[in-house]
Tab-separated table of C-alpha atoms in Angstrom:
chain	number	residue	atom	x	y	z
A	61	MET	CA	25.008	0.722	6.478
A	62	THR	CA	22.652	-2.250	6.225
A	63	ALA	CA	22.785	-3.941	2.841
A	64	GLN	CA	19.526	-4.887	1.194
A	65	LYS	CA	19.008	-8.605	0.791
A	66	SER	CA	18.895	-9.684	-2.831
A	67	GLU	CA	18.508	-13.448	-2.832
A	68	ALA	CA	18.156	-15.041	-6.231
A	69	PRO	CA	14.699	-16.345	-7.133
A	70	SER	CA	14.119	-19.617	-5.296
A	71	LYS	CA	12.933	-21.547	-8.336
A	72	PRO	CA	14.059	-20.921	-11.907
A	73	THR	CA	11.309	-20.821	-14.495
A	74	ASP	CA	11.136	-20.830	-18.250
A	75	ARG	CA	7.576	-19.594	-18.268
A	76	PRO	CA	6.701	-17.067	-20.964
A	77	PRO	CA	6.250	-13.473	-19.771
A	78	LEU	CA	3.005	-12.784	-17.921
A	79	ASP	CA	1.438	-9.352	-17.492
A	80	VAL	CA	0.223	-8.673	-13.964
A	81	ASP	CA	-1.074	-5.628	-12.175
A	82	LEU	CA	-0.585	-4.715	-8.532
A	83	ALA	CA	-2.974	-3.293	-5.928
A	84	LEU	CA	-1.092	-1.605	-3.069
A	85	GLN	CA	-2.782	-0.604	0.177
A	86	GLY	CA	-1.734	2.323	2.330
A	87	GLY	CA	-0.571	2.207	5.929
A	88	GLY	CA	2.172	4.697	6.764
A	89	SER	CA	5.554	3.163	7.478
A	90	HIS	CA	3.940	-0.283	7.217
A	91	GLY	CA	4.366	0.378	3.492
A	92	ALA	CA	7.929	-0.935	3.960
A	93	PHE	CA	6.349	-4.418	3.967
A	94	THR	CA	5.073	-3.653	0.468
A	95	TRP	CA	8.572	-2.496	-0.470
A	96	GLY	CA	9.837	-5.977	0.431
A	97	VAL	CA	7.143	-7.712	-1.605
A	98	LEU	CA	7.845	-5.516	-4.633
A	99	ASP	CA	11.584	-6.031	-4.268
A	100	ARG	CA	11.077	-9.794	-4.497
A	101	LEU	CA	8.544	-9.708	-7.334
A	102	LEU	CA	10.855	-7.504	-9.408
A	103	GLN	CA	13.370	-10.370	-9.425
A	104	GLU	CA	10.958	-12.578	-11.364
A	105	LYS	CA	11.851	-11.829	-14.973
A	106	TRP	CA	8.734	-13.568	-16.292
A	107	LEU	CA	6.432	-11.196	-14.390
A	108	ARG	CA	5.771	-7.965	-16.287
A	109	ILE	CA	4.059	-5.200	-14.319
A	110	ASP	CA	1.363	-3.679	-16.491
A	111	GLY	CA	-0.267	-1.345	-13.964
A	112	ILE	CA	-0.237	-0.403	-10.293
A	113	SER	CA	-3.082	1.065	-8.255
A	114	GLY	CA	-1.969	2.538	-4.951
A	115	THR	CA	-3.229	4.627	-2.072
A	116	SER	CA	-1.244	6.559	0.543
A	117	ALA	CA	2.030	4.652	1.164
A	118	GLY	CA	0.941	2.311	-1.645
A	119	ALA	CA	0.766	5.281	-3.997
A	120	MET	CA	4.270	6.353	-3.026
A	121	ASN	CA	5.640	2.849	-3.533
A	122	ALA	CA	3.895	2.748	-6.928
A	123	ALA	CA	5.289	6.096	-8.081
A	124	VAL	CA	8.819	5.335	-6.891
A	125	LEU	CA	8.826	1.898	-8.521
A	126	ALA	CA	7.365	3.100	-11.816
A	127	SER	CA	9.733	6.063	-12.146
A	128	GLY	CA	12.740	3.879	-11.357
A	129	TYR	CA	11.558	1.206	-13.787
A	130	ALA	CA	11.160	3.817	-16.521
A	131	SER	CA	14.752	4.935	-15.951
A	132	GLY	CA	16.469	1.552	-15.801
A	133	GLY	CA	14.194	-1.464	-15.614
A	134	PRO	CA	13.588	-3.803	-12.643
A	135	GLU	CA	16.996	-3.381	-10.988
A	136	ARG	CA	16.746	0.384	-11.075
A	137	ALA	CA	13.226	0.117	-9.653
A	138	ARG	CA	14.569	-1.978	-6.777
A	139	SER	CA	17.366	0.451	-5.961
A	140	THR	CA	15.026	3.441	-6.228
A	141	LEU	CA	12.659	1.861	-3.710
A	142	GLU	CA	15.512	1.286	-1.283
A	143	GLU	CA	16.731	4.857	-1.729
A	144	PHE	CA	13.235	6.159	-1.024
A	145	TRP	CA	12.801	4.209	2.214
A	146	ARG	CA	16.298	5.137	3.358
A	147	SER	CA	15.335	8.778	2.859
A	148	VAL	CA	12.165	8.232	4.886
A	149	SER	CA	14.256	6.774	7.701
A	150	ARG	CA	16.784	9.614	7.603
A	151	ALA	CA	13.981	12.184	7.738
A	152	ALA	CA	12.502	10.370	10.750
A	153	LEU	CA	15.694	10.899	12.759
A	154	LEU	CA	14.415	14.407	13.453
A	155	SER	CA	10.877	13.253	14.216
A	156	PRO	CA	9.581	13.869	17.760
A	157	PHE	CA	7.889	10.471	17.642
A	158	GLN	CA	10.455	7.984	18.902
A	159	ARG	CA	10.232	4.725	20.842
A	160	GLY	CA	10.779	4.921	24.584
A	161	PRO	CA	13.615	3.098	26.399
A	162	VAL	CA	11.286	0.360	27.684
A	163	ASP	CA	9.928	-0.368	24.203
A	164	ILE	CA	13.461	-0.524	22.806
A	165	MET	CA	14.571	-2.841	25.602
A	166	LEU	CA	11.577	-5.155	25.062
A	167	ASN	CA	11.995	-4.997	21.266
A	168	ARG	CA	8.510	-3.543	20.737
A	169	TRP	CA	7.965	-1.393	17.666
A	170	THR	CA	5.049	0.549	19.139
A	171	LEU	CA	5.082	4.267	19.952
A	172	ASP	CA	2.253	3.881	22.473
A	173	SER	CA	4.586	4.795	25.347
A	174	SER	CA	6.030	7.863	23.640
A	175	PRO	CA	4.880	10.988	25.530
A	176	LEU	CA	4.873	13.060	22.349
A	177	PHE	CA	2.847	10.459	20.444
A	178	ILE	CA	0.323	10.304	23.291
A	179	ALA	CA	0.058	14.101	23.289
A	180	MET	CA	-0.344	14.190	19.505
A	181	ASP	CA	-2.932	11.423	19.579
A	182	LEU	CA	-5.042	13.303	22.124
A	183	MET	CA	-4.549	16.656	20.427
A	184	ALA	CA	-5.624	15.244	17.037
A	185	ARG	CA	-9.042	14.474	18.513
A	186	LEU	CA	-9.507	17.944	19.964
A	187	VAL	CA	-7.603	20.381	17.748
A	188	SER	CA	-7.792	20.913	13.994
A	189	PRO	CA	-4.558	20.922	11.968
A	190	TYR	CA	-5.781	24.294	10.694
A	191	ASP	CA	-5.348	25.660	14.235
A	192	LEU	CA	-1.714	24.620	14.367
A	193	THR	CA	0.632	26.084	11.772
A	194	PRO	CA	3.331	23.374	12.160
A	195	PHE	CA	0.808	20.766	11.038
A	196	GLY	CA	0.009	22.645	7.859
A	197	GLY	CA	2.973	21.292	5.935
A	198	ASN	CA	4.100	17.765	5.238
A	199	PRO	CA	7.711	16.659	5.770
A	200	LEU	CA	7.433	14.254	2.822
A	201	THR	CA	7.107	17.069	0.267
A	202	SER	CA	10.803	17.587	-0.458
A	203	LEU	CA	11.527	13.876	-0.047
A	204	LEU	CA	9.078	12.974	-2.831
A	205	LYS	CA	10.512	15.611	-5.140
A	206	ASP	CA	13.955	14.070	-4.672
A	207	SER	CA	12.829	10.426	-4.870
A	208	VAL	CA	10.461	10.377	-7.846
A	209	ASP	CA	11.345	11.309	-11.419
A	210	PHE	CA	7.904	12.594	-12.355
A	211	ALA	CA	8.820	13.119	-16.007
A	212	ALA	CA	9.953	9.488	-16.283
A	213	LEU	CA	6.829	8.394	-14.430
A	214	ALA	CA	4.591	10.259	-16.871
A	215	ALA	CA	6.209	8.629	-19.908
A	216	GLY	CA	6.980	5.230	-18.376
A	217	PRO	CA	5.604	1.842	-19.450
A	218	ILE	CA	3.875	1.032	-16.146
A	219	LYS	CA	0.411	2.534	-15.711
A	220	VAL	CA	0.031	4.096	-12.262
A	221	PHE	CA	-3.292	4.953	-10.611
A	222	VAL	CA	-3.323	7.000	-7.406
A	223	THR	CA	-6.513	7.506	-5.397
A	224	ALA	CA	-7.332	10.548	-3.249
A	225	THR	CA	-10.660	11.464	-1.632
A	226	ASN	CA	-12.404	14.674	-2.699
A	227	VAL	CA	-13.402	16.407	0.555
A	228	ARG	CA	-16.385	18.220	-0.983
A	229	THR	CA	-17.981	15.270	-2.776
A	230	GLY	CA	-16.684	12.388	-0.679
A	231	ARG	CA	-15.791	10.561	-3.879
A	232	GLY	CA	-12.465	9.135	-4.873
A	233	ARG	CA	-10.496	10.641	-7.725
A	234	VAL	CA	-8.017	8.465	-9.582
A	235	PHE	CA	-4.934	10.287	-10.879
A	236	ARG	CA	-2.959	8.749	-13.743
A	237	ASN	CA	0.743	8.923	-14.675
A	238	HIS	CA	0.749	12.327	-16.352
A	239	GLU	CA	-1.340	13.840	-13.539
A	240	ILE	CA	0.786	12.587	-10.656
A	241	THR	CA	2.758	15.243	-8.767
A	242	PRO	CA	4.162	15.455	-5.238
A	243	GLU	CA	0.882	17.127	-4.229
A	244	VAL	CA	-1.152	14.198	-5.598
A	245	LEU	CA	0.907	11.698	-3.592
A	246	LEU	CA	0.599	13.853	-0.474
A	247	ALA	CA	-3.157	14.132	-1.005
A	248	SER	CA	-3.447	10.345	-1.240
A	249	ALA	CA	-1.744	10.101	2.171
A	250	CYS	CA	-3.381	13.110	3.843
A	251	LEU	CA	-4.893	12.036	7.158
A	252	PRO	CA	-7.371	14.829	8.010
A	253	SER	CA	-6.634	14.715	11.733
A	254	LEU	CA	-2.933	15.396	11.149
A	255	PHE	CA	-2.630	17.486	7.987
A	256	GLN	CA	-4.532	20.197	6.199
A	257	ALA	CA	-6.298	19.030	3.039
A	258	VAL	CA	-4.189	19.189	-0.117
A	259	GLU	CA	-5.621	21.439	-2.828
A	260	ILE	CA	-5.430	20.230	-6.435
A	261	ASP	CA	-7.203	21.983	-9.309
A	262	GLY	CA	-9.223	24.037	-6.847
A	263	GLU	CA	-10.486	21.006	-4.908
A	264	ALA	CA	-9.426	19.800	-1.459
A	265	TYR	CA	-8.350	16.173	-1.014
A	266	TRP	CA	-7.845	13.778	1.884
A	267	ASP	CA	-6.388	10.281	2.198
A	268	GLY	CA	-7.486	8.026	-0.643
A	269	GLY	CA	-8.143	5.160	1.760
A	270	TYR	CA	-11.605	6.545	2.468
A	271	ALA	CA	-12.630	6.065	-1.179
A	272	GLY	CA	-10.485	3.146	-2.355
A	273	ASN	CA	-7.619	1.348	-0.656
A	274	PRO	CA	-6.677	0.812	-3.403
A	275	THR	CA	-9.096	1.292	-6.292
A	276	ILE	CA	-9.418	-1.831	-8.464
A	277	THR	CA	-11.588	-0.372	-11.266
A	278	PRO	CA	-8.801	1.176	-13.410
A	279	LEU	CA	-6.805	-2.052	-13.272
A	280	VAL	CA	-9.765	-3.856	-14.841
A	281	ARG	CA	-10.710	-1.205	-17.374
A	282	GLU	CA	-7.326	0.152	-18.468
A	283	CYS	CA	-4.832	-2.709	-18.118
A	284	ILE	CA	-4.342	-5.688	-20.405
A	285	SER	CA	-3.439	-7.925	-17.473
A	286	ARG	CA	-6.054	-10.297	-16.097
A	287	ASP	CA	-4.066	-11.100	-12.941
A	288	THR	CA	-4.226	-8.690	-10.008
A	289	ILE	CA	-1.870	-9.214	-7.069
A	290	LEU	CA	-3.165	-7.493	-3.937
A	291	ILE	CA	-0.619	-6.494	-1.291
A	292	PRO	CA	-2.624	-5.748	1.873
A	293	LEU	CA	-1.542	-3.712	4.890
A	294	ASN	CA	-4.817	-3.388	6.820
A	295	PRO	CA	-6.024	-6.652	8.387
A	296	VAL	CA	-9.488	-7.610	7.211
A	297	GLU	CA	-9.860	-9.820	10.264
A	298	ARG	CA	-8.334	-9.109	13.669
A	299	PRO	CA	-8.838	-11.533	16.570
A	300	GLY	CA	-10.520	-10.346	19.742
A	301	THR	CA	-12.580	-7.268	20.546
A	302	PRO	CA	-10.741	-3.961	21.014
A	303	ARG	CA	-11.228	-2.514	24.496
A	304	THR	CA	-9.116	0.632	24.719
A	305	ALA	CA	-10.097	3.873	22.983
A	306	ARG	CA	-6.970	3.720	20.817
A	307	ASP	CA	-7.561	0.098	19.788
A	308	ILE	CA	-11.196	0.822	18.976
A	309	LEU	CA	-10.229	3.769	16.775
A	310	ASN	CA	-7.522	1.694	15.095
A	311	ARG	CA	-10.002	-1.064	14.268
A	312	LEU	CA	-12.554	1.457	12.969
A	313	ASN	CA	-9.906	2.857	10.632
A	314	GLU	CA	-9.012	-0.635	9.395
A	315	VAL	CA	-12.666	-1.465	8.725
A	316	SER	CA	-13.346	1.806	6.888
A	317	PHE	CA	-10.119	1.613	4.889
A	318	ASN	CA	-10.959	-1.926	3.743
A	319	ALA	CA	-14.645	-1.315	3.007
A	320	VAL	CA	-14.443	-0.066	-0.596
A	321	LEU	CA	-11.870	-2.672	-1.627
A	322	LEU	CA	-14.050	-5.452	-0.219
A	323	LYS	CA	-17.041	-4.084	-2.126
A	324	GLU	CA	-15.084	-4.141	-5.394
A	325	LEU	CA	-13.924	-7.710	-4.755
A	326	LYS	CA	-17.479	-8.680	-3.873
A	327	MET	CA	-18.659	-7.202	-7.177
A	328	ILE	CA	-16.088	-9.306	-9.054
A	329	ALA	CA	-17.323	-12.409	-7.208
A	330	LEU	CA	-20.937	-11.591	-8.065
A	331	LEU	CA	-20.188	-10.947	-11.741
A	332	ARG	CA	-18.223	-14.194	-11.896
A	333	GLU	CA	-21.260	-16.004	-10.484
A	334	LEU	CA	-23.484	-14.416	-13.138
A	335	ALA	CA	-21.029	-15.358	-15.890
A	336	ASP	CA	-20.951	-18.966	-14.671
A	337	ALA	CA	-24.746	-18.967	-14.803
A	338	GLY	CA	-24.672	-18.029	-18.474
A	339	HIS	CA	-25.221	-14.292	-18.204
A	340	GLY	CA	-23.017	-11.968	-20.236
A	341	GLU	CA	-22.888	-8.997	-17.877
A	342	GLY	CA	-19.497	-7.815	-16.689
A	343	ALA	CA	-17.420	-10.404	-18.539
A	344	GLN	CA	-14.305	-8.253	-18.198
A	345	TRP	CA	-14.701	-8.045	-14.421
A	346	ALA	CA	-15.642	-11.712	-14.105
A	347	GLY	CA	-12.496	-12.697	-15.997
A	348	MET	CA	-10.148	-11.145	-13.449
A	349	ARG	CA	-7.887	-13.500	-11.533
A	350	ILE	CA	-7.305	-12.215	-8.012
A	351	HIS	CA	-4.316	-13.100	-5.831
A	352	MET	CA	-3.170	-11.842	-2.441
A	353	VAL	CA	0.247	-11.910	-0.811
A	354	PRO	CA	-0.095	-13.235	2.764
A	355	ASN	CA	0.498	-10.701	5.499
A	356	ALA	CA	0.205	-12.067	9.031
A	357	ILE	CA	2.493	-9.582	10.746
A	358	MET	CA	0.121	-6.598	10.534
A	359	ALA	CA	-2.273	-8.167	13.041
A	360	ASP	CA	0.540	-7.865	15.603
A	361	LEU	CA	1.221	-4.178	14.892
A	362	GLY	CA	-0.850	-1.274	16.160
A	363	TYR	CA	-1.661	2.151	14.765
A	364	SER	CA	1.229	3.995	16.386
A	365	SER	CA	3.841	1.847	14.629
A	366	LYS	CA	2.672	3.359	11.325
A	367	LEU	CA	4.583	6.470	12.432
A	368	ASN	CA	7.728	4.544	13.356
A	369	ALA	CA	10.261	5.008	10.574
A	370	GLU	CA	13.388	3.666	12.274
A	371	TRP	CA	15.601	1.932	9.734
A	372	ALA	CA	15.617	-1.248	11.822
A	373	PHE	CA	11.804	-1.334	11.759
A	374	LEU	CA	11.607	-0.586	8.038
A	375	THR	CA	14.119	-3.273	7.132
A	376	MET	CA	12.345	-5.776	9.399
A	377	LEU	CA	9.121	-5.079	7.488
A	378	ARG	CA	10.979	-5.256	4.169
A	379	ASP	CA	12.380	-8.676	5.055
A	380	GLU	CA	8.925	-9.859	6.164
A	381	GLY	CA	7.574	-8.632	2.828
A	382	ARG	CA	10.226	-10.521	0.890
A	383	ARG	CA	9.462	-13.695	2.839
A	384	ALA	CA	5.738	-13.258	2.228
A	385	ALA	CA	6.360	-12.805	-1.506
A	386	GLU	CA	8.574	-15.896	-1.523
A	387	THR	CA	5.788	-17.893	0.128
A	388	PHE	CA	3.256	-16.518	-2.337
A	389	LEU	CA	5.394	-17.441	-5.345
A	390	ALA	CA	6.177	-20.908	-4.015
A	391	THR	CA	2.488	-21.578	-3.403
A	392	HIS	CA	0.790	-19.805	-6.294
A	393	ARG	CA	3.355	-19.519	-9.082
A	394	GLU	CA	1.347	-21.900	-11.264
A	395	ASP	CA	-1.958	-20.169	-10.449
A	396	LEU	CA	-0.770	-16.909	-11.985
A	397	GLY	CA	-2.106	-16.681	-15.508
A	398	HIS	CA	-4.506	-19.583	-15.006
A	399	ARG	CA	-6.816	-19.172	-11.997
A	400	SER	CA	-7.532	-16.989	-8.984
A	401	SER	CA	-5.737	-18.005	-5.820
A	402	LEU	CA	-7.846	-15.768	-3.537
A	403	ASP	CA	-11.272	-17.147	-2.691
A	404	ILE	CA	-13.375	-14.023	-3.174
A	405	ASP	CA	-16.542	-16.067	-3.545
A	406	ARG	CA	-16.772	-16.331	0.223
A	407	LEU	CA	-17.451	-12.579	0.252
A	408	LEU	CA	-20.930	-13.477	-1.016
A	409	ASP	CA	-21.612	-15.558	2.084
A	410	GLY	CA	-24.402	-14.096	4.179
A	411	THR	CA	-25.676	-11.740	1.470
C-alpha cells in the first residue's frame, strides 16, 4: 500500500490566522490534483478555510474535506480525502475503461487506445443514456454515501457551495451544506452524454460546470474571507490548434467549462477598476483578493485520462498537486491577506 506523503511545511510561520476560501474546478479523476493541493494547504495551521465552492470532482473534494474537518480538524480532513480517493481507485478496478498494454509500456496515462473507451466515446455521440439502462445509474452513489458524513457536513464550520445546472432553465443552482446529499454531488458531476439527469426537488440537473466551474458569487457574498484561492483543472490556454475530432471536442468542453468563471473574474476586475476610479459600486467584489495555484500538467493530459482512476495515476496527480501548492506558498505566502497574486485585470484587455 502506497503511503501518502506528508512533508512538513517548508517554511515555518508565526503569522496570525488568515481566513481563506477555496474555488475548486471539476475534471473527473483529474480532481486528484486538487486533492494534493488541499492536502498541502491543510498543513498550514495559519490558513483557516472559511468556505469552499466546488463543481463536479471539486464538489466531491469539498464535501469530503468539510465533513472530515468537522469530525476531527485538518488531519482528519487529510485522511478522509485519502480514503475517498483510495475508494475511487478500488471501484475503478472493475471499470471496463483501462489503459492498453502499449500505453502502460510507454507510461502514458491516456485511455485513447482502449477499445472500450473508443466504443463508449462514439456511442455517447449517437445514443442517449436513457436508451441504455446500464448508464442510468452512477457507480459513485454508494461510494459517496460511505465517504461523506453528511450530518457532520451540514453542521460543520466550513461553508460548502456545490453548483449543478438546472436542465429546464439552464441556470446554475448553488446547494449549501444542509442541502448537500449524494444526489446533489452526483448532479454536480452528471455529464449528460454519459448519465441520466439527476432529479432533485422535482427538477433535473446536469454537471455544474455548464453554469459555474466553480461559482464565485457565494464566496463573495456569504464568506468573511477576502482571499480566494482558485485550484484550476481545465486549462484556460492550450497551445496549438486541435485537429482531431476528440481533441476539438475536448477543447470545446474546456472553453465552455471555463466561460462562467472567467466572466465572474472579469466582473471582479471591472468593479475593482471602478472602485479605483472613485466609484462606490461593488466594493465587496472589488475588495476580493484572487490567487491561483499553478497547474501546468493539465495541458499535457487529454479528456480520456479524466476516466483513468488507477491508483498510480491518482497518486501522481496528488504529488503534482502538493508540489504546485508548495510552489504557490513559497511564491505568494506574503501576498495572502494583502494583495491579489492573480492578474485578473488582463481579462479586461480587448474589451
